[in-house]
Coordinates of C-alpha atoms in Angstrom, one line a residue:
M528 CA 28.9 54.2 33.7
H529 CA 26.3 54.7 35.8
K530 CA 23.1 57.2 36.7
T531 CA 23.9 58.9 39.9
T532 CA 21.3 57.4 41.3
L533 CA 22.5 54.3 40.7
A534 CA 23.1 52.5 44.0
L535 CA 19.5 53.5 45.6
A536 CA 18.1 49.9 44.6
L537 CA 21.0 47.8 43.8
A538 CA 20.0 45.7 46.5
V539 CA 15.9 45.3 45.3
C540 CA 16.1 42.2 43.1
A541 CA 13.9 39.9 45.7
C542 CA 11.9 37.8 43.2
T543 CA 8.2 36.8 44.6
I544 CA 7.1 34.2 42.3
H545 CA 8.1 30.7 43.3
F546 CA 7.9 27.2 40.2
P547 CA 8.3 23.7 40.4
A548 CA 11.1 21.9 41.2
T549 CA 11.2 20.9 37.2
A550 CA 9.7 22.3 33.7
A551 CA 7.1 21.0 31.7
S552 CA 8.3 19.0 28.6
F553 CA 7.8 20.8 25.0
L554 CA 9.0 19.9 21.1
I555 CA 9.4 23.3 19.1
E556 CA 8.9 21.5 15.6
H557 CA 10.2 22.4 12.1
V558 CA 12.2 25.8 13.0
R559 CA 14.8 27.6 11.7
V560 CA 17.5 27.1 14.6
F561 CA 20.5 29.1 15.1
D562 CA 22.8 27.3 17.5
G563 CA 25.0 30.0 18.7
Q564 CA 27.4 29.9 15.6
K565 CA 25.1 28.8 12.9
I566 CA 22.2 28.6 11.3
Q567 CA 20.0 25.0 10.5
T568 CA 17.1 24.7 9.1
N569 CA 13.7 22.3 9.8
K570 CA 15.0 21.4 13.1
N571 CA 12.8 20.1 15.7
V572 CA 14.2 20.7 19.7
L573 CA 13.0 19.1 22.7
I574 CA 13.0 20.8 26.3
V575 CA 12.8 18.3 28.9
D576 CA 13.1 19.5 32.6
G577 CA 14.4 22.9 31.8
K578 CA 17.0 21.5 29.5
I579 CA 17.7 21.0 26.0
Q580 CA 17.6 17.3 25.7
D581 CA 18.0 16.9 21.9
S582 CA 18.1 19.6 19.0
N583 CA 17.3 17.3 16.0
F584 CA 14.9 15.0 17.8
T585 CA 13.5 12.5 14.9
G586 CA 11.7 10.2 17.3
K587 CA 8.0 10.7 18.4
P588 CA 7.4 12.7 21.5
A589 CA 5.6 11.8 24.8
A590 CA 2.1 12.3 25.4
D591 CA 2.8 15.2 27.7
T592 CA 5.0 16.9 25.7
T593 CA 3.7 20.7 24.5
I594 CA 4.1 21.3 20.7
V595 CA 5.4 24.9 20.0
N596 CA 4.8 25.3 16.1
G597 CA 8.3 26.7 14.7
K598 CA 7.3 27.1 10.7
G599 CA 8.6 30.3 9.7
R600 CA 10.5 31.4 13.2
T601 CA 13.8 31.0 13.9
L602 CA 15.1 29.9 17.5
L603 CA 18.1 31.4 19.1
P604 CA 19.3 31.2 22.8
G605 CA 19.1 33.2 25.2
L606 CA 20.1 36.6 24.5
I607 CA 23.0 37.4 26.8
D608 CA 23.4 41.6 27.7
A609 CA 27.1 41.4 28.6
H610 CA 27.5 44.8 30.2
V611 CA 24.4 46.2 32.4
H612 CA 24.3 47.6 36.5
A613 CA 20.7 45.5 37.3
F614 CA 19.7 47.4 40.1
Q615 CA 16.3 48.1 39.0
D616 CA 13.4 47.3 36.3
Q617 CA 14.4 43.5 36.3
E618 CA 11.1 42.8 35.5
L619 CA 11.9 43.8 31.2
P620 CA 15.1 42.0 30.3
L621 CA 13.1 38.2 30.3
L622 CA 10.1 40.4 28.1
Y623 CA 12.6 40.9 25.4
G624 CA 14.7 37.7 25.4
V625 CA 17.4 38.6 27.5
T626 CA 17.8 35.9 30.1
T627 CA 21.4 36.5 30.9
Q628 CA 23.1 40.0 32.1
I629 CA 26.7 40.5 32.9
D630 CA 26.3 42.9 35.5
M631 CA 29.2 45.2 35.9
F632 CA 29.1 46.9 40.0
S633 CA 25.8 45.2 42.1
N634 CA 25.8 45.8 46.0
V635 CA 27.3 42.8 47.6
E636 CA 23.8 41.5 49.5
M637 CA 22.0 41.8 46.0
L638 CA 24.8 39.3 44.7
K639 CA 24.8 37.0 47.3
A640 CA 20.6 37.0 47.0
I641 CA 20.7 36.1 43.2
N642 CA 23.4 33.6 43.3
E643 CA 21.7 31.5 45.9
K644 CA 18.2 31.9 43.7
M645 CA 20.2 30.5 41.0
R646 CA 22.4 28.0 42.3
K647 CA 19.1 26.2 43.9
G648 CA 17.4 26.5 40.5
E649 CA 14.8 29.2 41.5
N650 CA 15.5 31.8 39.6
R651 CA 13.0 31.5 36.5
D652 CA 11.4 34.5 36.5
R653 CA 14.0 37.3 36.3
A654 CA 17.2 36.7 34.0
D655 CA 20.7 35.3 35.8
I656 CA 23.0 37.6 36.9
I657 CA 26.8 37.4 36.5
S658 CA 28.2 39.8 38.1
A659 CA 32.0 41.7 39.0
G660 CA 30.1 42.9 42.5
T661 CA 32.2 45.7 43.7
L662 CA 34.6 47.4 41.0
A663 CA 38.0 48.3 41.9
T664 CA 38.5 52.0 41.9
A665 CA 41.1 54.7 43.5
P666 CA 40.0 56.5 46.1
G667 CA 37.9 59.4 44.6
G668 CA 38.1 56.9 41.5
H669 CA 35.1 56.1 39.4
G670 CA 32.7 54.1 41.0
T671 CA 32.8 55.9 44.2
E672 CA 30.8 59.0 43.3
Y673 CA 27.7 57.6 44.3
G674 CA 28.1 57.7 48.0
M675 CA 27.8 54.2 49.3
P676 CA 31.2 52.9 50.6
I677 CA 32.9 50.7 48.7
P678 CA 36.8 49.1 49.1
T679 CA 39.3 50.9 47.3
L680 CA 43.0 49.9 46.8
T681 CA 46.2 52.5 46.2
K682 CA 49.1 50.2 45.6
P683 CA 50.1 46.7 44.3
E684 CA 50.4 45.0 47.3
E685 CA 46.9 45.3 47.8
A686 CA 45.3 43.5 44.8
Q687 CA 45.3 39.7 46.1
A688 CA 43.6 40.6 49.7
W689 CA 41.0 43.4 48.0
V690 CA 40.3 40.4 44.7
D691 CA 40.2 37.3 47.3
A692 CA 37.8 39.7 49.5
R693 CA 35.2 39.9 46.3
I694 CA 35.5 36.7 45.1
A695 CA 34.6 35.7 49.0
E696 CA 31.7 37.9 48.3
G697 CA 30.2 36.0 45.5
S698 CA 32.0 38.1 42.9
H699 CA 32.0 35.9 39.5
F700 CA 35.4 37.8 37.6
I701 CA 37.2 41.2 38.5
K702 CA 36.3 44.7 37.2
I703 CA 38.7 47.4 37.2
V704 CA 38.6 51.2 36.2
I705 CA 40.6 52.6 34.3
E706 CA 39.1 56.6 34.1
H707 CA 40.5 59.5 34.4
G708 CA 37.9 61.8 33.9
S709 CA 37.9 64.9 31.5
E710 CA 39.1 68.5 32.9
K711 CA 35.6 69.3 34.4
H712 CA 34.8 66.1 35.6
P713 CA 38.5 64.6 37.0
F714 CA 38.5 61.5 38.8
N715 CA 41.6 60.0 40.8
S716 CA 42.5 56.5 38.9
L717 CA 44.2 53.2 40.0
D718 CA 47.7 53.5 38.3
N719 CA 49.1 51.2 36.0
A720 CA 51.2 48.6 38.1
T721 CA 48.1 48.2 40.8
V722 CA 45.9 47.7 37.4
K723 CA 48.8 45.0 36.3
A724 CA 48.6 43.7 39.8
L725 CA 44.8 43.2 40.2
V726 CA 44.8 40.9 36.6
K727 CA 47.5 38.9 38.6
A728 CA 45.6 38.2 40.9
A729 CA 42.5 37.7 39.4
H730 CA 44.1 35.4 37.3
L731 CA 46.0 33.6 40.5
R732 CA 41.9 32.5 41.7
N733 CA 40.9 31.7 37.9
K734 CA 39.3 34.9 37.7
L735 CA 38.2 36.8 34.5
A736 CA 39.9 40.9 35.0
V737 CA 38.0 42.9 32.8
V738 CA 38.8 46.8 32.7
H739 CA 36.8 49.8 32.1
I740 CA 38.2 52.4 30.3
G741 CA 37.4 55.9 28.5
T742 CA 39.9 57.3 26.2
L743 CA 42.5 55.4 23.5
K744 CA 45.2 55.4 26.0
E745 CA 43.3 53.9 29.1
A746 CA 42.6 51.0 26.6
Q747 CA 45.9 50.6 25.9
D748 CA 47.1 51.0 29.6
A749 CA 44.3 48.0 30.5
L750 CA 45.8 45.5 27.6
D751 CA 49.3 46.5 28.0
A752 CA 48.2 45.2 31.8
G753 CA 47.0 41.7 30.4
A754 CA 42.7 43.0 31.0
D755 CA 40.8 40.0 29.6
G756 CA 38.5 42.7 27.9
L757 CA 37.7 45.9 27.6
V758 CA 33.8 46.7 29.1
H759 CA 33.9 49.8 26.6
L760 CA 35.1 51.2 23.9
F761 CA 35.0 55.4 23.6
T762 CA 33.5 58.3 22.1
D763 CA 35.8 60.2 19.9
R764 CA 35.2 61.6 16.2
Q765 CA 38.5 59.9 14.7
I766 CA 41.1 57.5 15.0
S767 CA 44.4 57.5 13.1
E768 CA 44.8 54.2 11.0
Q769 CA 48.2 53.3 13.2
D770 CA 46.2 54.4 16.6
L771 CA 43.7 51.7 15.4
R772 CA 45.9 49.0 14.1
A773 CA 48.4 49.3 17.3
L774 CA 44.9 49.0 20.0
V775 CA 43.8 45.9 17.3
N776 CA 47.1 44.4 17.5
R777 CA 47.4 44.5 21.4
A778 CA 43.6 43.2 22.1
K779 CA 45.0 40.2 19.9
S780 CA 48.1 39.1 20.9
K781 CA 46.8 39.8 23.9
H782 CA 43.8 37.1 23.6
A783 CA 41.4 39.9 24.6
F784 CA 37.6 40.5 24.5
V785 CA 35.7 43.6 23.6
I786 CA 32.4 45.3 24.6
P787 CA 31.7 48.3 22.8
T788 CA 28.3 49.3 24.7
F789 CA 27.3 51.1 21.7
A790 CA 23.5 52.0 23.4
V791 CA 25.1 54.1 25.9
L792 CA 28.1 55.6 23.4
D793 CA 25.6 56.5 21.8
S794 CA 24.0 57.9 24.6
I795 CA 26.4 60.6 25.6
A796 CA 26.5 61.3 21.9
G797 CA 23.2 63.1 22.2
L798 CA 21.7 60.2 20.3
K799 CA 18.4 58.5 21.6
E800 CA 17.3 54.6 20.3
Q801 CA 15.3 55.7 17.6
D802 CA 15.0 52.2 16.4
V803 CA 13.3 51.0 19.2
L804 CA 11.6 54.1 20.6
S805 CA 9.1 54.2 17.1
D806 CA 8.2 50.6 17.4
K807 CA 4.9 50.1 19.1
R808 CA 6.0 46.4 19.8
M809 CA 8.2 47.5 21.9
I810 CA 7.7 50.1 24.0
A811 CA 4.5 48.7 25.0
L812 CA 6.3 46.9 27.5
L813 CA 7.7 49.9 29.2
S814 CA 5.5 52.0 32.1
K815 CA 6.1 56.0 31.5
S816 CA 8.5 56.1 34.4
Q817 CA 10.7 52.7 32.2
M818 CA 10.4 55.4 29.0
Q819 CA 12.1 58.1 30.8
P820 CA 15.7 56.7 30.5
L821 CA 15.7 56.1 27.2
N822 CA 14.5 59.6 26.9
T823 CA 17.0 61.4 28.3
P824 CA 20.5 60.6 27.0
Y825 CA 23.5 61.9 28.7
G826 CA 24.5 64.6 25.8
H827 CA 22.5 67.6 25.4
K828 CA 23.3 68.3 21.8
P829 CA 23.1 64.9 19.2
D830 CA 26.6 64.4 17.7
A831 CA 26.8 61.3 15.7
D832 CA 30.1 62.4 14.6
L833 CA 31.1 61.1 18.3
L834 CA 30.7 57.4 17.0
K835 CA 33.2 57.3 14.5
A836 CA 36.1 55.7 16.3
P837 CA 34.2 53.3 18.6
R838 CA 32.5 52.2 15.1
K839 CA 35.3 51.8 13.3
L840 CA 37.8 50.0 16.0
T841 CA 34.3 47.4 16.7
A842 CA 35.2 46.9 12.8
A843 CA 38.1 46.0 12.7
M844 CA 38.8 44.1 16.0
H845 CA 36.2 42.1 14.6
A846 CA 37.6 41.5 11.1
A847 CA 41.1 40.8 13.2
G848 CA 38.9 37.9 14.5
I849 CA 38.5 39.5 18.4
P850 CA 35.7 38.3 20.4
V851 CA 32.9 41.3 19.8
L852 CA 30.7 41.1 23.0
A853 CA 26.7 42.8 22.6
G854 CA 26.3 45.3 26.0
T855 CA 24.5 48.0 26.5
D856 CA 25.5 49.4 29.9
A857 CA 21.6 49.6 30.4
G858 CA 21.1 50.8 33.9
N859 CA 22.5 54.6 32.4
A860 CA 20.7 57.7 30.9
G861 CA 19.9 56.3 27.2
T862 CA 19.4 52.7 27.5
Q863 CA 16.8 50.1 29.3
Y864 CA 17.0 47.0 30.3
G865 CA 16.1 44.0 27.7
I866 CA 15.3 46.7 24.7
S867 CA 18.4 48.4 24.4
L868 CA 20.3 45.1 23.3
H869 CA 18.1 45.0 20.6
H870 CA 19.4 48.2 20.0
E871 CA 22.7 47.6 20.6
L872 CA 22.7 44.5 17.6
A873 CA 21.7 46.9 15.3
A874 CA 24.5 48.6 15.8
L875 CA 26.9 46.2 15.7
V876 CA 25.7 45.7 12.6
E877 CA 25.7 49.1 11.5
A878 CA 29.0 49.1 12.5
G879 CA 30.0 46.2 10.5
L880 CA 29.4 43.0 11.9
S881 CA 27.1 40.6 10.1
P882 CA 23.8 39.4 11.0
I883 CA 24.3 36.5 12.2
A884 CA 27.9 37.3 13.7
A885 CA 26.1 40.4 15.7
L886 CA 23.3 37.3 16.7
A887 CA 26.5 35.5 18.4
S888 CA 27.5 38.7 20.0
A889 CA 24.6 38.2 22.0
T890 CA 24.9 34.6 22.3
S891 CA 27.5 32.2 22.6
V892 CA 30.6 34.7 22.3
P893 CA 29.6 36.1 25.8
A894 CA 28.9 32.4 27.5
T895 CA 32.6 31.6 25.4
A896 CA 34.2 35.3 26.7
F897 CA 32.7 34.7 30.5
R898 CA 32.7 30.8 31.1
L899 CA 29.3 30.5 30.6
K900 CA 29.4 26.5 30.3
D901 CA 25.6 26.1 30.5
R902 CA 24.3 28.5 27.9
G903 CA 24.2 30.7 24.8
R904 CA 24.0 28.1 22.8
I905 CA 21.3 25.1 21.4
A906 CA 22.5 22.0 22.1
R907 CA 22.2 18.7 24.1
G908 CA 22.3 19.8 27.6
Y909 CA 22.6 23.2 28.3
K910 CA 19.6 25.8 29.4
A911 CA 16.6 26.2 27.8
D912 CA 16.8 29.8 28.0
L913 CA 15.6 30.3 24.2
L914 CA 13.6 33.4 21.9
L915 CA 11.7 32.1 19.2
V916 CA 11.0 35.0 16.8
D917 CA 9.4 35.4 13.6
G918 CA 11.3 36.0 10.3
E919 CA 15.1 35.1 9.9
P920 CA 17.3 37.8 12.2
D921 CA 20.1 36.2 10.5
K922 CA 19.6 38.1 7.4
D923 CA 17.9 41.4 8.9
I924 CA 18.8 41.8 12.5
L925 CA 15.7 44.1 13.8
N926 CA 13.7 40.7 13.6
T927 CA 14.7 39.9 16.7
R928 CA 12.2 41.9 17.6
N929 CA 9.6 39.8 16.1
I930 CA 9.2 37.7 19.4
V931 CA 6.7 34.9 19.5
D932 CA 8.0 33.1 22.8
V933 CA 10.4 33.1 25.4
W934 CA 11.6 30.8 27.9
K935 CA 13.7 30.8 30.8
D936 CA 15.0 27.1 32.0
G937 CA 12.3 25.5 30.1
E938 CA 9.4 28.1 31.5
R939 CA 7.4 30.5 29.4
V940 CA 7.5 33.8 30.0
T941 CA 4.8 34.6 27.9
A942 CA 1.8 35.6 30.8
Q943 CA 4.4 37.6 31.9
R944 CA 4.7 39.3 28.7
E945 CA 0.7 40.0 28.4
Q946 CA 1.0 40.9 32.0
K947 CA 3.4 43.7 31.4
L948 CA 1.6 44.9 28.3
Q949 CA -1.9 44.9 29.8
E950 CA -0.3 46.9 33.0
V951 CA 1.3 49.5 30.7
S952 CA -1.7 50.1 28.0
K953 CA -4.2 50.4 31.4
Q954 CA -1.3 53.4 32.7
S955 CA -1.5 54.8 29.4
M956 CA -5.2 54.9 29.4
Q957 CA -5.5 56.0 33.4
K958 CA -5.3 59.8 34.2
N959 CA -3.8 60.4 36.8
L960 CA -5.8 63.3 39.1
L961 CA -4.6 66.8 37.9
V962 CA -3.9 68.7 41.3
E963 CA -5.5 71.9 42.3
I964 CA -2.4 73.8 43.3
P965 CA -2.9 77.0 46.0
A966 CA -2.5 80.4 44.4
D967 CA 0.2 81.2 46.2
G968 CA 1.9 77.5 45.6
R969 CA 2.8 76.5 49.3
I970 CA 2.8 72.9 50.0
S971 CA 4.1 73.2 53.7
L972 CA 2.1 74.0 56.3
F973 CA 3.9 72.8 59.1
S974 CA 2.9 73.7 62.8
K975 CA 3.2 71.8 66.1
D976 CA 0.4 69.9 65.9
K977 CA 0.8 68.6 62.4
L978 CA 2.9 68.1 59.2
A979 CA 0.0 69.2 56.8
S980 CA 0.0 70.1 52.9
P981 CA -3.5 71.6 50.8
F982 CA -3.7 68.4 49.4
G983 CA -1.9 64.8 49.3
S984 CA -1.4 62.6 52.2
G985 CA 1.0 64.8 53.9
W986 CA 4.6 64.9 55.1
Y987 CA 6.3 62.4 56.9
P988 CA 9.8 61.0 58.3
S989 CA 11.7 59.1 55.4
N990 CA 14.6 56.7 55.6
D991 CA 16.5 53.5 54.6
A992 CA 15.1 51.5 57.2
P993 CA 12.6 49.8 55.1
M994 CA 15.9 48.5 52.8
S995 CA 17.1 47.2 56.6
G996 CA 19.0 50.6 56.4
K997 CA 20.1 52.2 59.9
S998 CA 19.9 56.0 58.8
T999 CA 18.0 58.2 61.2
V1000 CA 15.7 61.5 61.0
T1001 CA 14.1 63.7 63.3
L1002 CA 12.3 66.4 62.1
K1003 CA 11.1 69.3 64.6
V1004 CA 9.0 72.6 63.5
L1005 CA 10.5 75.6 64.5
E1006 CA 8.9 78.6 66.6
S1007 CA 9.7 81.9 64.9
G1008 CA 11.4 84.4 66.8
K1009 CA 12.3 80.8 69.4
D1010 CA 14.2 79.2 67.3
G1011 CA 17.0 82.1 66.1
D1012 CA 16.0 83.2 63.1
A1013 CA 13.2 80.7 61.6
P1014 CA 11.4 82.0 59.5
A1015 CA 7.2 80.5 60.3
N1016 CA 6.6 77.3 59.4
A1017 CA 9.7 76.5 59.1
L1018 CA 10.5 72.3 59.9
S1019 CA 14.5 71.0 61.4
V1020 CA 15.1 67.8 60.0
S1021 CA 18.1 66.5 61.6
G1022 CA 19.7 62.4 62.1
S1023 CA 22.9 60.7 60.9
I1024 CA 23.5 58.8 57.3
N1025 CA 24.9 55.3 58.7
P1026 CA 26.0 52.4 56.7
G1027 CA 23.5 49.7 56.4
F1028 CA 22.0 50.2 52.6
A1029 CA 23.4 50.7 49.5
Y1030 CA 22.0 54.2 49.1
P1031 CA 21.6 55.3 52.7
W1032 CA 19.2 58.3 53.4
A1033 CA 17.4 59.9 55.2
G1034 CA 14.7 63.3 55.2
V1035 CA 11.2 64.3 54.8
A1036 CA 9.4 63.3 52.4
F1037 CA 5.8 65.4 50.3
F1038 CA 2.8 62.4 49.1
P1039 CA 0.9 64.4 46.8
G1040 CA -1.9 61.6 45.9
N1041 CA -4.9 61.1 48.7
T1042 CA -2.7 57.8 50.0
P1043 CA 0.9 57.2 50.4
M1044 CA 2.4 56.0 46.9
E1045 CA -0.2 57.3 44.8
A1046 CA 0.2 58.8 41.4
V1047 CA -0.6 62.6 40.5
N1048 CA -0.6 64.7 37.9
L1049 CA 1.3 67.8 39.1
G1050 CA 1.4 69.6 35.8
N1051 CA -0.3 72.8 37.0
A1052 CA 3.2 73.4 38.5
N1053 CA 6.5 73.7 36.6
T1054 CA 9.2 75.0 39.6
L1055 CA 9.9 73.9 43.3
K1056 CA 11.2 76.9 45.1
F1057 CA 12.0 76.6 48.9
R1058 CA 14.2 78.3 51.6
V1059 CA 17.0 76.6 53.7
K1060 CA 19.7 76.9 55.6
G1061 CA 21.8 74.0 57.2
D1062 CA 25.2 72.5 57.9
G1063 CA 26.7 73.2 54.7
R1064 CA 26.3 70.1 53.8
D1065 CA 24.8 68.6 50.0
Y1066 CA 21.4 67.4 50.2
S1067 CA 18.8 66.7 47.6
V1068 CA 15.3 67.2 46.1
G1069 CA 14.2 63.9 44.8
I1070 CA 11.1 63.2 42.7
S1071 CA 9.5 60.2 42.5
M1072 CA 7.6 58.6 40.0
Q1073 CA 4.8 55.7 39.5
G1074 CA 6.4 52.6 38.9
S1075 CA 10.1 53.6 40.0
F1076 CA 12.1 52.3 42.6
I1077 CA 14.7 55.5 42.0
P1078 CA 13.8 59.3 42.6
V1079 CA 14.8 61.7 39.6
S1080 CA 17.0 64.0 42.0
V1081 CA 18.4 67.5 42.3
S1082 CA 21.3 68.2 45.2
F1083 CA 21.5 71.8 46.7
K1084 CA 24.1 73.2 49.0
T1085 CA 23.3 74.4 52.3
T1086 CA 24.9 77.2 53.9
S1087 CA 24.8 78.5 57.7
D1088 CA 22.3 81.6 56.0
W1089 CA 18.8 81.1 55.2
Q1090 CA 18.6 81.0 51.2
E1091 CA 16.3 80.6 48.1
I1092 CA 16.5 78.0 45.7
S1093 CA 14.5 77.7 42.9
I1094 CA 14.2 74.2 40.6
P1095 CA 12.4 74.3 37.2
F1096 CA 11.1 70.6 36.7
T1097 CA 13.3 70.6 33.7
K1098 CA 16.3 69.9 35.8
F1099 CA 14.6 66.8 37.2
K1100 CA 15.5 65.0 33.7
G1101 CA 13.3 62.9 32.2
M1102 CA 10.5 63.5 35.1
D1103 CA 6.9 63.3 34.0
P1104 CA 4.9 65.4 36.3
S1105 CA 1.6 63.0 35.4
I1106 CA 3.0 60.3 37.6
I1107 CA 4.4 61.6 40.7
T1108 CA 4.4 59.8 44.0
I1109 CA 6.7 61.7 46.4
L1110 CA 8.6 64.8 46.4
A1111 CA 11.3 64.3 49.1
F1112 CA 14.4 66.5 50.8
N1113 CA 17.3 64.4 51.7
A1114 CA 20.5 63.3 53.4
G1115 CA 22.7 61.4 52.3
P1116 CA 24.8 58.7 51.0
Q1117 CA 27.1 60.5 52.4
T1118 CA 27.3 59.2 56.0
G1119 CA 27.9 61.1 59.3
E1120 CA 25.0 63.2 61.1
Y1121 CA 23.5 66.2 59.5
H1122 CA 21.0 69.5 60.3
F1123 CA 19.3 71.3 57.7
E1124 CA 16.1 73.4 57.8
I1125 CA 13.9 74.1 55.3
A1126 CA 10.3 76.8 54.9
D1127 CA 8.3 77.8 52.6
I1128 CA 7.9 75.1 50.3
R1129 CA 6.3 75.7 47.0
L1130 CA 5.2 74.2 44.0
L1131 CA 4.5 77.3 40.8
K1132 CA 4.1 77.8 37.6
E1133 CA 6.5 80.3 36.3

């Protein structure tokens, strides 16, 4: 599952901070240790050059060793989120102690870049990403709806070549989609023979094959095909004892693991992560735009009964010894990187895991499942990816939120946490300019001389060139009476959407601030209206908010006749009008030539 705007920033994962080749040595004294499996008390853990040198140090530390007080605290391995889509806000995971993310669908260029940084040991300021890269799906299947072209397949004979191509791109494992959707939103899906062939092809190359499913039947089919793991469970109000036992027995006999992803299942059920939303310490690290996903779950009405089946299944699978991994599906509505894993841990405990089992589900269990031999434990030679918290999270899982310190490859993340706290605090006190909107609401003052506006920096052509894309755009002001049936101040927007960026786009953008990207408050309006005609294709209105790469978008369809379109701000799910930076009308991500004409763009209070 992904947000519909997933791919827009899949390639945005560049890090600009450079660290020395070796990290400082430090000793965490007299600390309780959860080593990934069990609790050890009153230990001294010595870290040297980004590695755990001794998890039970009893000697005299070197003179230059930094001493960290561990009394009354618990040291954990850095947390592992076993299911994310890591396409933006990647400063967040480390701030919450998540040092590794298992990514289930990524842009290939981002995958190659992060693989190279990890290979060189230069990824100390971001969580490591272990990624499937491109997922395996059918033409028109789940994963193709975001517009960016991805390689699909239709028959078992194509499986080995498809898998080999992913491995050549740098994929760490293979993710396969079995998803038929619903009556309202059906998907094409891979048939069982092709899924089985993909699993076999992955295993031939010594790669894991995990499967996205959305129903009980799809879960059964995935396990029958030999899947190493189910990367979701499914929402349902009930599951019969017969079906539950059959699925548990199947998973156990296949030696499969499961990632329930309660964070996104909650979202589907219309439930917010109220436990973390009500914790001021946790949300203090989130900007307004980063709060938006947590406040906009997929489901329109809360329906907690939809979680009965996955909770029952999770408890039964854990009791049967099936590895249960903590994963959030962060990147989706209702979730957020880092913070949602703490909600996931609490959800696993609510489903029946003990707190210590939940801790293992986010440390040693995913490390073992995904064959990550250098993390998930506190033991000699392991990466010094560490989380230090006050209290005893093995007794009360909510204590994972009492974060004292985080280390990534032996580097403290404290400075990053403090900087982010200051940025969020500053933003919360900042009052963006409340824009005075003209009485008629018109913000498009187009003429042959200028694409003007009554406020802001005006209108500009916009495309994916800054992201190394190749899409084009040409703007031309149309003259009423000379250019067909064009009304006054109409603008022609045309060009081509071309492959080159993960989410290609082009169009026209309005910057409401006095300088481009300056955030303003458009709270004096609640509706966007405009007139448009075009080539019959679908286009979108995107509104960007301060601190976010990805716009909140609403699509509209053009016809050969002029029509008026009215979009209430409430349609832009989670949009905060007080931090608006861009309003854009875009073509993409579907490739090809495009043309639309737009006029009389207004912001109104209705």
